[in-house]
Amino acid sequence: MSFETLKVATSGPICRIAFDRPDAGNAINAVLVAEFTAVLRSLAAENGPDGVPVTVIVLEGGRDVFCAGGDFEVVAAEGDAGDPEPLYALWQALAEGPFVTIALVRGRANAGGVGFVAACDIVIAEPSARFGLSELLFGLFPACVLPFLIRRIGHQRAHFMTLMTRQIGASDALASGLVDILCDDAEIELVRNLARLTNLGKPAIARYKTYMATCRGDPGADKAAALAANRQVFADPDVVAGIRRYVTEMKFPWEE
């Protein structure tokens, strides 16, 4: 498939999605949201072109700009930013879908670009990465970004980023929890981690992320869901068969 705003390449269990609006700073518009959503829906429902279930999605931008946020050119021309629900649903799909989502961040991630980063499961950044929420400068605030950002870095840190409107560097983002891995070469670090991540099965990822979407870290409130999830996985005959095989043959489920 060809896209107007994205570059998409799938190989085995890995799909790489790159923002491809370099002249617009990879800004988010309705076409980008629709195309990205279509890709995720396809990958969630079907195998990739190699006939293999896609279990890892890698999101990246450009060297200097990861994603500049919403497209102000559209707002200036039309006087409206459009319906925010499709973008919010896209971030939910990244956060809760049946795949491991990884953001590779180089350069600037602003506003909605931070939303994409915060929605991903794992964030790998290079020292050039910078993160900012500039919305209040224009009388806006990042209402749709904040639920995903607060989940990652906590209420006060997200509140501080919103009020200050200034960019933070990669090392500060690492300290806050917005970035998981800071390295000189994100590609090398990605390859190093893919060797393990691609061994995770799609049903296991789907169950885990569905559970994590409702887990709040409160032992009392989470008890019923935790017990139900535990019982569900041990009731799966494929899971039990994999455990038996490991006990008898010392082989992991993915090994021949």
Coordinates of C-alpha atoms in Angstrom, one line a residue:
M1 CA 0.0 0.0 0.0
S2 CA 1.1 3.6 -0.7
F3 CA 0.4 6.5 1.6
E4 CA 0.3 10.2 1.4
T5 CA 1.7 11.0 4.9
L6 CA 3.4 7.8 6.0
K7 CA 6.1 5.4 4.9
V8 CA 5.2 1.8 6.0
A9 CA 7.4 -1.2 5.7
T10 CA 6.6 -4.7 7.1
S11 CA 9.1 -7.5 7.5
G12 CA 8.1 -10.6 9.5
P13 CA 6.6 -9.6 12.9
I14 CA 7.9 -6.0 12.6
C15 CA 6.1 -3.1 11.0
R16 CA 7.9 0.3 10.7
I17 CA 5.8 3.4 10.3
A18 CA 7.5 6.7 9.6
F19 CA 5.9 10.1 9.4
D20 CA 6.4 11.4 5.9
R21 CA 5.5 15.1 5.9
P22 CA 9.0 16.6 6.0
D23 CA 7.9 20.0 4.6
A24 CA 5.3 20.4 7.3
G25 CA 7.5 19.2 10.2
N26 CA 5.6 15.9 10.1
A27 CA 2.6 17.8 11.5
I28 CA -0.6 15.8 12.2
N29 CA -3.5 16.3 9.8
A30 CA -6.7 14.3 9.1
V31 CA -5.1 12.3 6.3
L32 CA -2.2 11.2 8.6
V33 CA -4.6 10.1 11.3
A34 CA -6.8 8.2 8.9
E35 CA -3.9 6.4 7.2
F36 CA -2.2 5.5 10.5
T37 CA -5.5 4.2 11.9
A38 CA -6.0 2.1 8.8
V39 CA -2.6 0.5 9.2
L40 CA -3.1 -0.3 12.8
R41 CA -6.6 -1.8 12.2
S42 CA -5.2 -4.0 9.4
L43 CA -2.3 -5.2 11.6
A44 CA -4.5 -5.9 14.5
A45 CA -7.0 -8.0 12.4
E46 CA -4.7 -9.7 9.9
N47 CA -1.2 -11.1 9.4
G48 CA 1.4 -9.0 7.7
P49 CA 2.3 -9.5 4.0
D50 CA 4.7 -12.3 4.9
G51 CA 1.9 -14.2 6.5
V52 CA 3.3 -13.6 10.0
P53 CA 1.4 -11.9 12.8
V54 CA 2.8 -8.4 13.3
T55 CA 3.7 -8.1 17.0
V56 CA 6.0 -5.0 17.0
I57 CA 5.3 -1.6 15.6
V58 CA 8.1 0.9 15.3
L59 CA 7.2 4.6 14.9
E60 CA 9.7 7.2 13.8
G61 CA 10.0 10.7 12.4
G62 CA 12.8 12.7 10.8
R63 CA 16.3 13.4 12.0
D64 CA 15.5 17.0 13.1
V65 CA 11.7 16.8 13.7
F66 CA 9.9 13.7 15.0
C67 CA 6.5 15.4 14.9
A68 CA 5.7 19.1 15.3
G69 CA 2.1 18.5 16.6
G70 CA -1.1 19.6 15.0
D71 CA -1.1 21.2 11.6
F72 CA -1.6 25.0 12.2
E73 CA -1.8 25.6 8.5
V74 CA -5.1 23.7 8.4
V75 CA -6.4 25.5 11.5
A76 CA -5.4 28.9 10.0
A77 CA -7.1 28.1 6.6
E78 CA -10.2 26.4 8.0
G79 CA -10.6 28.1 11.4
D80 CA -11.1 24.7 13.0
A81 CA -8.9 21.9 14.1
G82 CA -11.5 19.2 13.3
D83 CA -12.8 16.4 15.5
P84 CA -10.1 15.3 18.0
E85 CA -11.7 11.8 18.6
P86 CA -10.0 10.0 15.7
L87 CA -6.5 11.1 16.9
Y88 CA -7.4 10.1 20.5
A89 CA -8.6 6.7 19.3
L90 CA -5.3 6.3 17.3
W91 CA -3.3 6.9 20.5
Q92 CA -5.5 4.4 22.3
A93 CA -4.8 1.9 19.6
L94 CA -1.0 2.4 20.1
A95 CA -1.4 2.1 23.8
E96 CA -3.8 -0.8 24.0
G97 CA -3.5 -2.7 20.7
P98 CA -2.2 -6.3 20.4
F99 CA 1.4 -5.3 19.6
V100 CA 4.4 -3.7 21.3
T101 CA 4.7 -0.1 20.1
I102 CA 8.1 1.5 20.0
A103 CA 8.8 5.2 19.3
L104 CA 12.3 6.1 18.0
V105 CA 12.7 9.8 18.7
R106 CA 15.3 12.1 17.1
G107 CA 14.8 15.9 17.0
R108 CA 11.8 17.8 18.2
A109 CA 8.5 16.2 19.4
N110 CA 5.9 18.9 20.1
A111 CA 2.3 18.9 21.3
G112 CA 0.6 16.0 19.5
G113 CA 4.0 14.6 18.8
V114 CA 4.4 14.1 22.5
G115 CA 1.0 12.4 22.4
F116 CA 2.4 9.8 19.9
V117 CA 5.4 9.3 22.1
A118 CA 3.5 9.0 25.4
A119 CA 1.1 6.5 23.8
C120 CA 3.8 4.1 22.8
D121 CA 4.9 1.2 25.1
I122 CA 8.6 1.8 24.7
V123 CA 10.5 5.1 23.8
I124 CA 14.0 5.1 22.5
A125 CA 15.6 8.5 22.1
E126 CA 18.8 10.0 20.9
P127 CA 20.5 13.0 22.6
S128 CA 19.0 15.3 19.9
A129 CA 15.4 14.5 21.0
R130 CA 13.4 17.4 22.6
F131 CA 9.9 17.3 24.0
G132 CA 7.5 20.2 24.5
L133 CA 3.9 21.2 25.0
S134 CA 3.5 24.6 23.5
E135 CA -0.4 24.7 23.5
L136 CA -0.9 27.3 26.3
L137 CA 1.1 29.9 24.4
F138 CA -1.8 29.9 21.9
G139 CA -4.6 29.8 24.6
L140 CA -5.0 26.0 24.1
F141 CA -4.1 23.2 26.4
P142 CA -3.1 19.5 25.5
A143 CA -6.4 17.9 26.7
C144 CA -6.0 14.8 24.6
V145 CA -2.3 14.4 25.2
L146 CA -2.5 14.6 29.0
P147 CA -4.2 11.3 29.8
F148 CA -1.4 9.4 28.0
L149 CA 1.4 11.7 29.3
I150 CA 0.1 11.5 32.9
R151 CA 0.1 7.7 32.7
R152 CA 3.8 7.9 31.7
I153 CA 5.3 10.6 33.9
G154 CA 2.7 11.4 36.6
H155 CA 0.3 14.3 37.2
Q156 CA 2.7 17.0 38.5
R157 CA 5.4 16.5 35.8
A158 CA 2.8 16.6 33.1
H159 CA 1.3 19.7 34.8
F160 CA 4.7 21.4 34.9
M161 CA 5.4 20.6 31.2
T162 CA 2.1 22.1 30.2
L163 CA 2.5 25.3 32.2
M164 CA 6.1 25.9 31.3
T165 CA 5.5 25.4 27.5
R166 CA 9.3 25.0 27.0
Q167 CA 11.1 22.0 25.5
I168 CA 12.9 19.6 27.7
G169 CA 15.9 17.7 26.6
A170 CA 16.4 13.9 26.2
S171 CA 18.1 13.5 29.5
D172 CA 15.3 15.2 31.4
A173 CA 12.8 13.2 29.5
L174 CA 14.6 10.0 30.6
A175 CA 14.6 11.1 34.2
S176 CA 10.9 11.9 34.1
G177 CA 10.0 8.5 32.5
L178 CA 8.9 9.9 29.1
V179 CA 11.9 8.2 27.6
D180 CA 12.8 4.6 28.5
I181 CA 16.2 4.3 26.7
L182 CA 18.6 7.1 25.8
C183 CA 21.4 6.2 23.5
D184 CA 23.6 7.6 20.8
D185 CA 22.2 5.4 18.0
A186 CA 18.5 4.5 18.3
E187 CA 18.7 2.1 15.4
I188 CA 21.3 0.0 17.0
E189 CA 19.4 0.0 20.3
L190 CA 16.2 -1.0 18.5
V191 CA 17.8 -4.0 16.8
R192 CA 19.3 -5.1 20.1
N193 CA 15.9 -5.1 21.8
L194 CA 14.0 -6.6 18.9
A195 CA 15.8 -9.9 19.3
R196 CA 13.8 -10.4 22.5
L197 CA 10.5 -8.5 21.8
T198 CA 9.8 -10.4 18.6
N199 CA 9.6 -13.6 20.6
L200 CA 6.4 -12.4 22.4
G201 CA 3.2 -14.0 21.1
K202 CA 0.4 -11.9 19.9
P203 CA -2.3 -13.4 22.1
A204 CA -0.1 -12.8 25.2
I205 CA 0.5 -9.2 24.2
A206 CA -3.2 -8.6 23.6
R207 CA -4.2 -10.0 26.9
Y208 CA -1.5 -8.2 28.8
K209 CA -2.2 -4.8 27.2
T210 CA -6.0 -5.2 27.7
Y211 CA -5.3 -5.9 31.4
M212 CA -2.8 -3.0 31.8
A213 CA -5.3 -0.5 30.2
T214 CA -7.4 -0.9 33.4
C215 CA -4.8 -1.6 36.0
R216 CA -4.3 1.4 38.2
G217 CA -1.7 0.1 40.7
D218 CA -4.2 0.0 43.6
P219 CA -4.1 -3.6 45.1
G220 CA -7.6 -3.3 46.5
A221 CA -9.3 -1.9 43.5
D222 CA -7.4 -4.1 41.0
K223 CA -7.8 -7.4 42.9
A224 CA -10.8 -8.7 41.0
A225 CA -9.4 -8.0 37.6
A226 CA -6.0 -9.3 38.6
L227 CA -7.4 -12.7 39.8
A228 CA -9.6 -13.0 36.7
A229 CA -6.7 -12.3 34.4
N230 CA -4.5 -14.8 36.2
R231 CA -7.2 -17.5 35.9
Q232 CA -7.7 -16.8 32.3
V233 CA -4.1 -17.2 31.2
F234 CA -3.7 -20.5 33.1
A235 CA -6.9 -21.8 31.6
D236 CA -5.4 -21.4 28.1
P237 CA -4.3 -24.9 26.9
D238 CA -1.7 -23.3 24.6
V239 CA -0.1 -21.6 27.6
V240 CA -0.1 -24.8 29.7
A241 CA 1.3 -26.8 26.7
G242 CA 4.1 -24.3 26.4
I243 CA 4.9 -24.6 30.1
R244 CA 4.9 -28.5 29.9
R245 CA 7.2 -28.4 26.9
Y246 CA 9.6 -26.1 28.7
V247 CA 9.6 -28.4 31.8
T248 CA 10.2 -31.6 29.7
E249 CA 12.4 -30.2 26.8
M250 CA 13.8 -27.0 28.2
K251 CA 12.6 -25.1 25.1
F252 CA 10.7 -21.8 25.0
P253 CA 7.5 -21.7 23.0
W254 CA 9.1 -20.0 19.9
E255 CA 11.9 -22.5 19.6
E256 CA 11.8 -25.4 17.1

